[in-house]
Tab-separated table of C-alpha atoms and ligand atoms in Angstrom:
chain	number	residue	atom	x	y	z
A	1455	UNK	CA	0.000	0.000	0.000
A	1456	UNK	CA	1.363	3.620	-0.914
A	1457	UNK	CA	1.721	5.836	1.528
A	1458	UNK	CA	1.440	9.519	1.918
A	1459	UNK	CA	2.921	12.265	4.427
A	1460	UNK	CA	0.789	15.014	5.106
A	1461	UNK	CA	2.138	18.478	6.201
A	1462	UNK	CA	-0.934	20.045	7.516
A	1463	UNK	CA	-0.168	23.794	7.497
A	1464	UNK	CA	-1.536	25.236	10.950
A	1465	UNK	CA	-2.757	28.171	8.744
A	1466	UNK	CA	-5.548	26.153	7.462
A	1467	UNK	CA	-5.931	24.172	10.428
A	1468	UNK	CA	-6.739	26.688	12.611
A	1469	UNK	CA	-8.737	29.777	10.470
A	1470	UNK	CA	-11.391	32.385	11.598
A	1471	UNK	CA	-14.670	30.961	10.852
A	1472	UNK	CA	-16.191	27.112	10.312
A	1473	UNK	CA	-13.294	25.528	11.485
A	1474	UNK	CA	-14.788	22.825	12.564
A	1475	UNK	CA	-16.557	21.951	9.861
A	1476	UNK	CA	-13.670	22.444	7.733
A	1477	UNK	CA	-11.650	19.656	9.803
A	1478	UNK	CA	-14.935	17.706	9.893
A	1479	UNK	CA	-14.874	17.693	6.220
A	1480	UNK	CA	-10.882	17.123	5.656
A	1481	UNK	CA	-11.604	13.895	8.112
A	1482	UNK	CA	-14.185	12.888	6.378
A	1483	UNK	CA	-12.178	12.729	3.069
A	1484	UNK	CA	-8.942	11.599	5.011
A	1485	UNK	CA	-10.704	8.615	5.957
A	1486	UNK	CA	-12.297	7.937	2.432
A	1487	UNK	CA	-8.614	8.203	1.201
A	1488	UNK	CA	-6.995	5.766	3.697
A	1489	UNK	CA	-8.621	3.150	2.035
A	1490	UNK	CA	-5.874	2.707	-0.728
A	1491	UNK	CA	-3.391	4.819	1.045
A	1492	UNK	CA	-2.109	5.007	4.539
A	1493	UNK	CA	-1.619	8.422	5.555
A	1494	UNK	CA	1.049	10.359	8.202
A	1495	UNK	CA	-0.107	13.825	9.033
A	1496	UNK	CA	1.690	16.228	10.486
A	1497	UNK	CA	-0.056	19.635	11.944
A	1498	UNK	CA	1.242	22.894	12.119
A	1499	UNK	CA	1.189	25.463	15.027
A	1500	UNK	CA	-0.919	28.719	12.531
A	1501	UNK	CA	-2.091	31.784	14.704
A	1502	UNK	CA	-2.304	30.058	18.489
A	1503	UNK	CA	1.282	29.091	17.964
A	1504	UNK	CA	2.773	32.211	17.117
A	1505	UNK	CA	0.459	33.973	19.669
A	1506	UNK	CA	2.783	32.580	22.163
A	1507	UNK	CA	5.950	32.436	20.206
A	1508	UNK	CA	5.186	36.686	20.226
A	1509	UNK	CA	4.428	36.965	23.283
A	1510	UNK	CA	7.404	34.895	25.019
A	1511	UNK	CA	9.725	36.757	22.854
A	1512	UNK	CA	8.266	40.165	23.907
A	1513	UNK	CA	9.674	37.975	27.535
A	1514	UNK	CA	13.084	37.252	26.405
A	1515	UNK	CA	12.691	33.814	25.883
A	1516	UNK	CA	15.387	31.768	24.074
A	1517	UNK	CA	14.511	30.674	20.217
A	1518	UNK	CA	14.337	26.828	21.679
A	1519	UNK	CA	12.297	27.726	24.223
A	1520	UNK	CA	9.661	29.445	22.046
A	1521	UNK	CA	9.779	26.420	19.438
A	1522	UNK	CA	9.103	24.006	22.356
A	1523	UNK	CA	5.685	26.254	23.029
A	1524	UNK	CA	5.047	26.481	19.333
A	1525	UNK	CA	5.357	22.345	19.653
A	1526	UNK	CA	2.928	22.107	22.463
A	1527	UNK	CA	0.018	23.788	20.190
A	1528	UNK	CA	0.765	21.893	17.137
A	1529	UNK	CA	0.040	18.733	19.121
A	1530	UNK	CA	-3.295	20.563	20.976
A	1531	UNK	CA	-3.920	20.977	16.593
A	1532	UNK	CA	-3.486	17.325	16.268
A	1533	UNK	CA	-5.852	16.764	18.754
A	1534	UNK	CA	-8.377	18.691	17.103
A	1535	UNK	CA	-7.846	16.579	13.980
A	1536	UNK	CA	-7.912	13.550	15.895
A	1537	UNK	CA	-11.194	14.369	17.940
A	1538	UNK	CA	-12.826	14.670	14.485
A	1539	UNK	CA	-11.170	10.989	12.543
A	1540	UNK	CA	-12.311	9.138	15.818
A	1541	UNK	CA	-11.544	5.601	15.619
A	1542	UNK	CA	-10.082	6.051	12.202
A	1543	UNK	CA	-6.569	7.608	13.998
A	1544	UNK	CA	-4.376	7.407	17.002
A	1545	UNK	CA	-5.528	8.890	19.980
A	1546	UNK	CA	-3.093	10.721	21.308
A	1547	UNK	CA	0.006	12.711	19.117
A	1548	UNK	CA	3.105	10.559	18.608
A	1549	UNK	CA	6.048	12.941	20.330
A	1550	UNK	CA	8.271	11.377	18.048
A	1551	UNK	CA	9.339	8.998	14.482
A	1552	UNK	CA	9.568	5.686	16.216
A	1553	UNK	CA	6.317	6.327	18.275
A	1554	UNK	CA	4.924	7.370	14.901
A	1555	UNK	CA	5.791	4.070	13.223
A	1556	UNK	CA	4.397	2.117	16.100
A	1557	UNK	CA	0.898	4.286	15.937
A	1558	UNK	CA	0.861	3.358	11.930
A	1559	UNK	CA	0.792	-0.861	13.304
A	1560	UNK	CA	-2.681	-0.041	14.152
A	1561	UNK	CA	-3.903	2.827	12.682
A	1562	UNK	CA	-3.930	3.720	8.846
A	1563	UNK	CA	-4.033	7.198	9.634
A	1564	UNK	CA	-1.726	8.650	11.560
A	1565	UNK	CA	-1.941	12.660	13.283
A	1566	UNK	CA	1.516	14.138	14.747
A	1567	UNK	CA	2.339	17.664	15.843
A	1568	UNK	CA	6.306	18.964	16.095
A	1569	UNK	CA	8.580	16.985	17.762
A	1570	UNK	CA	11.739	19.040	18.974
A	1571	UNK	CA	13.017	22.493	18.529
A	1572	UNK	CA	14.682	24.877	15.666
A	1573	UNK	CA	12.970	21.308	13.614
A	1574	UNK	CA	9.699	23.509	11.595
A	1575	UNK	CA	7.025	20.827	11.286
A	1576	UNK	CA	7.820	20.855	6.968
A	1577	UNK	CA	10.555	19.537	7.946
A	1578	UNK	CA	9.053	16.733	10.376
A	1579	UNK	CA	6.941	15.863	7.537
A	1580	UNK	CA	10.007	15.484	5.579
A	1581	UNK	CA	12.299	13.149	8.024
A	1582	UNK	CA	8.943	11.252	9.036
A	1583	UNK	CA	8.385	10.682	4.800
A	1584	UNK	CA	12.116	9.388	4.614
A	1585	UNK	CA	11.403	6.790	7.760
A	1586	UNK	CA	8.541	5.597	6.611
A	1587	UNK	CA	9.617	5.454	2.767
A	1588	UNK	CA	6.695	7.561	1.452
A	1589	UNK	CA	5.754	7.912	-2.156
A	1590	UNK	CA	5.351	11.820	-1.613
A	1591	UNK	CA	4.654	13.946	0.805
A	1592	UNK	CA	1.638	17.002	0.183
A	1593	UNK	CA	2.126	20.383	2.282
A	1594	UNK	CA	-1.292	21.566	2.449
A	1595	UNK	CA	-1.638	25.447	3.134
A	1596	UNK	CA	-2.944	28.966	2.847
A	1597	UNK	CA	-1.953	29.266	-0.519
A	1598	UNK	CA	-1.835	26.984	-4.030
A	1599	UNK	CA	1.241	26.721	-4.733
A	1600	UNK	CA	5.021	27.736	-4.493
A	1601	UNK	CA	5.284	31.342	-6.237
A	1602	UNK	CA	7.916	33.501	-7.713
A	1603	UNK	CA	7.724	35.617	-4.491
A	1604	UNK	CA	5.307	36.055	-1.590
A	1605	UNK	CA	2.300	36.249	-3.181
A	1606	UNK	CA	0.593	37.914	-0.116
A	1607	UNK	CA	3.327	40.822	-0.394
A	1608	UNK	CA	4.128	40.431	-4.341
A	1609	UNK	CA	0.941	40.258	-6.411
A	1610	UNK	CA	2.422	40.336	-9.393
A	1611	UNK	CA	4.207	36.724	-7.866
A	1612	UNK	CA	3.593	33.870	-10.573
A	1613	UNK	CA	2.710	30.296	-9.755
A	1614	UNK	CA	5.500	28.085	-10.328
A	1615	UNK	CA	3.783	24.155	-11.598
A	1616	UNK	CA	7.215	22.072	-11.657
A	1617	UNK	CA	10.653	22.964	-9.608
A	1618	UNK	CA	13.369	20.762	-8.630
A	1619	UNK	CA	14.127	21.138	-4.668
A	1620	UNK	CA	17.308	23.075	-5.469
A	1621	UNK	CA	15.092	25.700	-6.646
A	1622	UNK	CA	12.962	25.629	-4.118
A	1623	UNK	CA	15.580	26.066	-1.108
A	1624	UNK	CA	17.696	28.707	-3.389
A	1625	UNK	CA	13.687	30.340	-3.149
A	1626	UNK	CA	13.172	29.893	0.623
A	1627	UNK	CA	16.612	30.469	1.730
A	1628	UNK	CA	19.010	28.109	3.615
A	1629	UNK	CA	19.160	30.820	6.585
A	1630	UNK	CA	18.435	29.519	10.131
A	1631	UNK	CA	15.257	30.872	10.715
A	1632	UNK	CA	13.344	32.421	14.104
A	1633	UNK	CA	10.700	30.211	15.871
A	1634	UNK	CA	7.216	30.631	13.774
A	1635	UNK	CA	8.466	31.486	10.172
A	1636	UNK	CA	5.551	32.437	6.975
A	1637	UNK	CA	7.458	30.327	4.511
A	1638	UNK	CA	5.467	28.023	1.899
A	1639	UNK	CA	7.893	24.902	2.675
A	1640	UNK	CA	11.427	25.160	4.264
A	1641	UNK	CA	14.484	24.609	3.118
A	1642	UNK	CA	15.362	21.981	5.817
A	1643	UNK	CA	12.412	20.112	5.063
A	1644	UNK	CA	13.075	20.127	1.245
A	1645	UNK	CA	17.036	19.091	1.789
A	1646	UNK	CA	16.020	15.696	3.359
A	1647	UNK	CA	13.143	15.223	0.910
A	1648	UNK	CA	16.256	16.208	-1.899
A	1649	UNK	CA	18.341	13.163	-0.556
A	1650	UNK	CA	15.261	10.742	-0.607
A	1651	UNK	CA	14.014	11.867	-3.675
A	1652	UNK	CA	10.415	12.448	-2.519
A	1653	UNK	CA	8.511	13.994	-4.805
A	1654	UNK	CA	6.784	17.201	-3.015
A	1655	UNK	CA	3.241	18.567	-3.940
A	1656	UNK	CA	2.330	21.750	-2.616
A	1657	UNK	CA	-1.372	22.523	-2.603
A	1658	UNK	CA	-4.451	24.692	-1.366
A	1659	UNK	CA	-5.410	22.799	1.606
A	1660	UNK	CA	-9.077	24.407	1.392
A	1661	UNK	CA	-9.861	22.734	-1.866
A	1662	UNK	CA	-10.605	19.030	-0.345
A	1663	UNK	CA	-10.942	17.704	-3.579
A	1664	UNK	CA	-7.785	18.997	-4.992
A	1665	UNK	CA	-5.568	18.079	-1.770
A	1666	UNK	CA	-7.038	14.667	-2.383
A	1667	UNK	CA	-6.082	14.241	-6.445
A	1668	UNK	CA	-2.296	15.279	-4.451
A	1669	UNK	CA	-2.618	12.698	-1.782
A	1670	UNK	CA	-3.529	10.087	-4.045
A	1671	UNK	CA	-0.612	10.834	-6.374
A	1672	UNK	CA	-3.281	12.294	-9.575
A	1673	UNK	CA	-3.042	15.043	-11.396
A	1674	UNK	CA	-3.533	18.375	-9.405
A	1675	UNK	CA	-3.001	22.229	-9.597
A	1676	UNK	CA	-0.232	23.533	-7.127
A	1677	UNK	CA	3.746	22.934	-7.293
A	1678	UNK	CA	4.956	19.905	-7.577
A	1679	UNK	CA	8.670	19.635	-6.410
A	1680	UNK	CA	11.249	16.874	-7.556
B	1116	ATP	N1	7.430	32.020	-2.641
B	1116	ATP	C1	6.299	31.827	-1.951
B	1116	ATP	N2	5.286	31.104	-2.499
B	1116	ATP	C2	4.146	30.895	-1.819
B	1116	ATP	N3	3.921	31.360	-0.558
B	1116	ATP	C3	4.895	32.065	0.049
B	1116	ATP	C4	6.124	32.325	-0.605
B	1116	ATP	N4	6.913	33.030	0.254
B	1116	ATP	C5	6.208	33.224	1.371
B	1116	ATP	N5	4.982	32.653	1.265
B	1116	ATP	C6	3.979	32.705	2.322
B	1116	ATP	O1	3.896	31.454	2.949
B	1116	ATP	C7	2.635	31.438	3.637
B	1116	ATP	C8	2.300	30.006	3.973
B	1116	ATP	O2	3.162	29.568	5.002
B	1116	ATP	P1	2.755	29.648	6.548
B	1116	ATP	O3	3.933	29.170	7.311
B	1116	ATP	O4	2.150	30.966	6.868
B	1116	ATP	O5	1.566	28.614	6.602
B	1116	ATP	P2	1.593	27.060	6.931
B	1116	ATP	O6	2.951	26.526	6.787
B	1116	ATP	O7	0.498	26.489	6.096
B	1116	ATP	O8	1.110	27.050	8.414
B	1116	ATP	P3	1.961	26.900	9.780
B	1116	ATP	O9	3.355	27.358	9.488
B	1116	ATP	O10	1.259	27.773	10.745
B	1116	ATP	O11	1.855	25.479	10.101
B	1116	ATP	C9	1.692	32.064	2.658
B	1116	ATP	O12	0.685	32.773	3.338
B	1116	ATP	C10	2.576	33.029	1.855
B	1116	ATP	O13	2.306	34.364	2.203
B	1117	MG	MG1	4.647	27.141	7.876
């Protein structure tokens, strides 16, 4: 059976308005899809993370110290997902790759948050895909692909369909980054995926039927990196 990694931006995990119905609805299709494939998914921290990642640096807290925080919500966001698969998924987030494995022995789907610090959870996504040997991995987010430049900031910023992972970390940047970066995938995440050769799809993660075509390794709009 193929399987999947799922980076679950916490920018579409955690929005303004119908979020529950929104995660009702990705479950819903999550479960329809782990019929043919098992599936690894791995939540981001989105707003509530960086809440507190703002607010302990206002404190002086050390980078680690504010990832480790911005770890603790991404596994409260995997609990969210979880509540909503029911028996379909683990129960409680694995805090690491070798609990994750286990977890996958009886579950098909399988719902992680971070796991330790100055790691971004792209990049967990990444290192879980190259345990687990996954076909691809699909970084679902706020926007539909990898662009020329932000496309929040840039709106003249094109889509870009096909780019090899070189171009995407010369895009990124290889620079350590602060706890909570806005970047589409990161460039630590898309090194290991580089050395596995895992294909990487990045896609819209509010068009369910689109982040499924990804998951299931079909044709779909959004970047596809490899
Ligand atoms: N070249 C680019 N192409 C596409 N998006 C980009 C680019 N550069 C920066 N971005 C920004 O990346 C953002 C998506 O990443 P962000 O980290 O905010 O969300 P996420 O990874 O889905 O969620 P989280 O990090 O909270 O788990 C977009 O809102 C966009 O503004
Ligand atoms: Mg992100």
């Amino acid at each position: 059976m193929d399987t999947v990694v799922l980076s679950l931006g916490g920018s579409i995990l955690v929005r303004d308005e119908d979020n529950s119905q929104y995660i009702q609805d990705i479950a819903e299709m999550l479960v329809e899809a782990s019929g043919t494939t098992r599936i690894f998914i791995v939540t981001g921290g989105g707003r509530i993370a960086r809440y507190y990642i703002r607010e302990g640096r206002a404190l002086g807290a050390p980078e680690s110290y504010l990832d480790e925080m911005g770890i603790e919500v991404t596994r409260l966001n995997a609990r969210l997902l979880i509540a909503a698969l029911g028996e379909h998924s683990n129960h409680t987030p694995p805090k690491d790759y070798k609990d994750a494995v286990l977890a996958a022995k009886h579950n098909r789907i399988v719902v992680m948050g971070g796991v330790s610090p100055g790691i971004t959870t792209d990049a967990v996504s990444s290192i879980l895909a190259e345990r687990v040997r996954a076909s691809r991995v699909v970084n679902a987010t706020s926007v539909d692909g990898v662009y020329t430049a932000d496309p929040v900031k840039e709106p003249s910023a094109e889509r870009i369909p096909r780019m090899t992972y070189e171009g995407l970390i010369a895009l990124v940047g290889a620079a350590p980054r602060k706890a909570g970066p806005n970047i589409v995938f990161d460039a630590a995440g898309a090194s290991v995926l580089a050395r596995a050769r895992i294909p990487l799809y990045v896609v819209d993660g509010g068009d369910l039927a689109n982040l499924r075509f990804a998951l299931e390794g079909k044709a779909f709009e959004g970047t596809s990196v490899g």
